[in-house]
């Protein structure tokens, strides 16, 4: 059974607002992608349209010692980044600030069973835990 898509209009608005901030600070354009085709939220391009990276956006209510995301999502990001030889950025918004990490620089993430309590198929699954110390504020641009 396919996992339901739980993105709300409010989620999409928050994602677009974060994309707008990143575009302005990094001087890039961000295009929303088909989750089914690409396995992540965004293509990130130079103003001339040359794709320079991939992006996944998450929003959290509070900051923990690690950021946890689906191990499946983490794997898709690693694969897309390695195949294209482009960074695969994980963006997290928490407390009004947006942070990023290129998952290709994370190394082996700790995998712990977890998820949420909606009771939908796939809600309880292996989760990749990425230490917060690896994240940088969006004002600190990648090199």
C-alpha atoms as a printed R data frame, in Angstrom:
    type eleno elety resid chain resno      x      y       z
1   ATOM     1    CA   UNK     A     1  0.000  0.000   0.000
2   ATOM     2    CA   UNK     A     2  1.368  3.416  -0.987
3   ATOM     3    CA   UNK     A     3  2.079  5.873   1.784
4   ATOM     4    CA   UNK     A     4 -0.363  8.840   1.844
5   ATOM     5    CA   UNK     A     5  0.898 12.299   0.934
6   ATOM     6    CA   UNK     A     6  0.449 14.514   4.006
7   ATOM     7    CA   UNK     A     7  1.654 17.903   2.708
8   ATOM     8    CA   UNK     A     8 -0.916 20.622   3.440
9   ATOM     9    CA   UNK     A     9 -1.340 23.986   1.722
10  ATOM    10    CA   UNK     A    10  0.188 25.575   4.852
11  ATOM    11    CA   UNK     A    11  3.212 23.253   4.490
12  ATOM    12    CA   UNK     A    12  3.621 24.224   0.842
13  ATOM    13    CA   UNK     A    13  3.399 27.930   1.706
14  ATOM    14    CA   UNK     A    14  6.075 27.557   4.408
15  ATOM    15    CA   UNK     A    15  8.247 25.652   1.918
16  ATOM    16    CA   UNK     A    16  7.838 28.352  -0.746
17  ATOM    17    CA   UNK     A    17  8.677 31.099   1.759
18  ATOM    18    CA   UNK     A    18 11.868 29.241   2.732
19  ATOM    19    CA   UNK     A    19 12.731 28.767  -0.957
20  ATOM    20    CA   UNK     A    20 12.263 32.506  -1.537
21  ATOM    21    CA   UNK     A    21 14.697 33.333   1.309
22  ATOM    22    CA   UNK     A    22 17.282 30.841   0.050
23  ATOM    23    CA   UNK     A    23 16.962 32.155  -3.508
24  ATOM    24    CA   UNK     A    24 17.639 35.689  -2.326
25  ATOM    25    CA   UNK     A    25 20.578 34.845  -0.046
26  ATOM    26    CA   UNK     A    26 22.251 32.277  -2.325
27  ATOM    27    CA   UNK     A    27 21.402 34.003  -5.655
28  ATOM    28    CA   UNK     A    28 19.800 30.860  -7.066
29  ATOM    29    CA   UNK     A    29 16.410 29.780  -8.381
30  ATOM    30    CA   UNK     A    30 14.514 26.920  -6.754
31  ATOM    31    CA   UNK     A    31 12.019 24.785  -8.651
32  ATOM    32    CA   UNK     A    32  9.532 22.454  -6.962
33  ATOM    33    CA   UNK     A    33  9.958 18.894  -8.264
34  ATOM    34    CA   UNK     A    34  7.692 15.879  -8.573
35  ATOM    35    CA   UNK     A    35  8.228 13.792  -5.428
36  ATOM    36    CA   UNK     A    36  7.489 10.625  -7.411
37  ATOM    37    CA   UNK     A    37 10.090 11.356 -10.083
38  ATOM    38    CA   UNK     A    38 12.882 12.900  -8.001
39  ATOM    39    CA   UNK     A    39 12.366 11.791  -4.394
40  ATOM    40    CA   UNK     A    40 13.005 15.270  -3.042
41  ATOM    41    CA   UNK     A    41 11.490 18.732  -3.082
42  ATOM    42    CA   UNK     A    42 13.674 21.002  -5.189
43  ATOM    43    CA   UNK     A    43 16.134 21.532  -8.013
44  ATOM    44    CA   UNK     A    44 18.481 24.429  -7.263
45  ATOM    45    CA   UNK     A    45 19.878 26.347 -10.240
46  ATOM    46    CA   UNK     A    46 22.080 29.310 -11.086
47  ATOM    47    CA   UNK     A    47 20.275 32.304 -12.610
48  ATOM    48    CA   UNK     A    48 21.198 30.919 -16.079
49  ATOM    49    CA   UNK     A    49 19.256 27.704 -15.334
50  ATOM    50    CA   UNK     A    50 22.243 25.402 -14.732
51  ATOM    51    CA   UNK     A    51 21.287 22.954 -11.986
52  ATOM    52    CA   UNK     A    52 23.824 23.132  -9.158
53  ATOM    53    CA   UNK     A    53 22.116 21.030  -6.486
54  ATOM    54    CA   UNK     A    54 19.065 19.332  -5.019
55  ATOM    55    CA   UNK     A    55 17.052 20.281  -1.963
56  ATOM    56    CA   UNK     A    56 14.712 18.748   0.576
57  ATOM    57    CA   UNK     A    57 12.829 21.017   2.973
58  ATOM    58    CA   UNK     A    58 11.619 20.097   6.448
59  ATOM    59    CA   UNK     A    59  9.995 22.220   9.118
60  ATOM    60    CA   UNK     A    60 10.107 21.279  12.793
61  ATOM    61    CA   UNK     A    61  8.427 22.767  15.856
62  ATOM    62    CA   UNK     A    62 11.507 22.381  18.004
63  ATOM    63    CA   UNK     A    63 15.171 21.593  17.777
64  ATOM    64    CA   UNK     A    64 16.509 18.290  19.071
65  ATOM    65    CA   UNK     A    65 20.119 17.061  19.312
66  ATOM    66    CA   UNK     A    66 19.663 15.433  15.908
67  ATOM    67    CA   UNK     A    67 17.368 15.981  12.970
68  ATOM    68    CA   UNK     A    68 15.579 12.792  12.032
69  ATOM    69    CA   UNK     A    69 14.260 12.077   8.564
70  ATOM    70    CA   UNK     A    70 13.103  8.903   6.892
71  ATOM    71    CA   UNK     A    71 16.061  6.650   6.110
72  ATOM    72    CA   UNK     A    72 14.434  6.124   2.713
73  ATOM    73    CA   UNK     A    73 14.445  9.884   2.029
74  ATOM    74    CA   UNK     A    74 18.071 10.141   3.234
75  ATOM    75    CA   UNK     A    75 19.038  7.301   0.880
76  ATOM    76    CA   UNK     A    76 17.248  8.915  -2.092
77  ATOM    77    CA   UNK     A    77 19.093 12.167  -1.425
78  ATOM    78    CA   UNK     A    78 22.449 10.374  -1.249
79  ATOM    79    CA   UNK     A    79 21.793  8.483  -4.476
80  ATOM    80    CA   UNK     A    80 20.572 11.558  -6.410
81  ATOM    81    CA   UNK     A    81 23.576 13.584  -5.217
82  ATOM    82    CA   UNK     A    82 26.139 10.878  -5.971
83  ATOM    83    CA   UNK     A    83 24.741 10.044  -9.408
84  ATOM    84    CA   UNK     A    84 24.553 13.692 -10.488
85  ATOM    85    CA   UNK     A    85 27.759 14.686  -8.659
86  ATOM    86    CA   UNK     A    86 25.812 17.633  -7.206
87  ATOM    87    CA   UNK     A    87 25.130 18.566  -3.571
88  ATOM    88    CA   UNK     A    88 21.936 17.255  -1.998
89  ATOM    89    CA   UNK     A    89 20.938 19.865   0.567
90  ATOM    90    CA   UNK     A    90 18.669 19.135   3.489
91  ATOM    91    CA   UNK     A    91 17.064 22.375   4.677
92  ATOM    92    CA   UNK     A    92 15.390 22.557   8.074
93  ATOM    93    CA   UNK     A    93 13.339 25.421   9.409
94  ATOM    94    CA   UNK     A    94 12.964 25.670  13.166
95  ATOM    95    CA   UNK     A    95 12.254 28.648  15.393
96  ATOM    96    CA   UNK     A    96 12.097 31.060  12.461
97  ATOM    97    CA   UNK     A    97 15.599 30.168  11.188
98  ATOM    98    CA   UNK     A    98 16.562 28.016   8.227
99  ATOM    99    CA   UNK     A    99 19.592 25.707   8.330
100 ATOM   100    CA   UNK     A   100 21.235 23.424   5.752
101 ATOM   101    CA   UNK     A   101 23.578 20.492   5.340
102 ATOM   102    CA   UNK     A   102 24.769 18.692   2.213
103 ATOM   103    CA   UNK     A   103 23.874 15.077   3.030
104 ATOM   104    CA   UNK     A   104 26.860 13.912   0.980
105 ATOM   105    CA   UNK     A   105 29.059 15.316   3.784
106 ATOM   106    CA   UNK     A   106 27.185 13.633   6.652
107 ATOM   107    CA   UNK     A   107 28.783 10.200   6.469
108 ATOM   108    CA   UNK     A   108 26.942  7.291   8.063
109 ATOM   109    CA   UNK     A   109 23.834  8.587   9.823
110 ATOM   110    CA   UNK     A   110 22.657  6.688  12.889
111 ATOM   111    CA   UNK     A   111 19.499  4.709  12.057
112 ATOM   112    CA   UNK     A   112 16.839  4.361  14.760
113 ATOM   113    CA   UNK     A   113 13.275  3.110  14.405
114 ATOM   114    CA   UNK     A   114 10.831  5.969  14.808
115 ATOM   115    CA   UNK     A   115  8.344  8.195  13.073
116 ATOM   116    CA   UNK     A   116  4.984  9.627  13.982
117 ATOM   117    CA   UNK     A   117  1.757  8.308  15.423
118 ATOM   118    CA   UNK     A   118 -0.736  8.889  12.567
119 ATOM   119    CA   UNK     A   119 -1.121  5.150  12.136
120 ATOM   120    CA   UNK     A   120 -0.601  5.277   8.372
121 ATOM   121    CA   UNK     A   121  1.435  2.685   6.457
122 ATOM   122    CA   UNK     A   122  5.129  3.501   6.740
123 ATOM   123    CA   UNK     A   123  4.779  5.905   9.682
124 ATOM   124    CA   UNK     A   124  6.999  3.744  11.898
125 ATOM   125    CA   UNK     A   125 10.217  3.180  10.009
126 ATOM   126    CA   UNK     A   126 14.014  3.468  10.165
127 ATOM   127    CA   UNK     A   127 14.930  7.139  10.690
128 ATOM   128    CA   UNK     A   128 18.299  8.706   9.825
129 ATOM   129    CA   UNK     A   129 19.537 10.959  12.634
130 ATOM   130    CA   UNK     A   130 21.793 13.824  11.542
131 ATOM   131    CA   UNK     A   131 23.617 15.757  14.296
132 ATOM   132    CA   UNK     A   132 22.652 19.430  14.519
133 ATOM   133    CA   UNK     A   133 26.311 20.439  14.701
134 ATOM   134    CA   UNK     A   134 26.599 19.603  10.988
135 ATOM   135    CA   UNK     A   135 23.951 22.178   9.977
136 ATOM   136    CA   UNK     A   136 24.830 25.732   8.919
137 ATOM   137    CA   UNK     A   137 22.564 28.800   8.793
138 ATOM   138    CA   UNK     A   138 21.415 29.698   5.262
139 ATOM   139    CA   UNK     A   139 23.349 32.936   5.590
140 ATOM   140    CA   UNK     A   140 26.489 30.791   5.412
141 ATOM   141    CA   UNK     A   141 26.491 29.889   1.722
142 ATOM   142    CA   UNK     A   142 28.056 26.689   0.399
143 ATOM   143    CA   UNK     A   143 31.421 27.066  -1.259
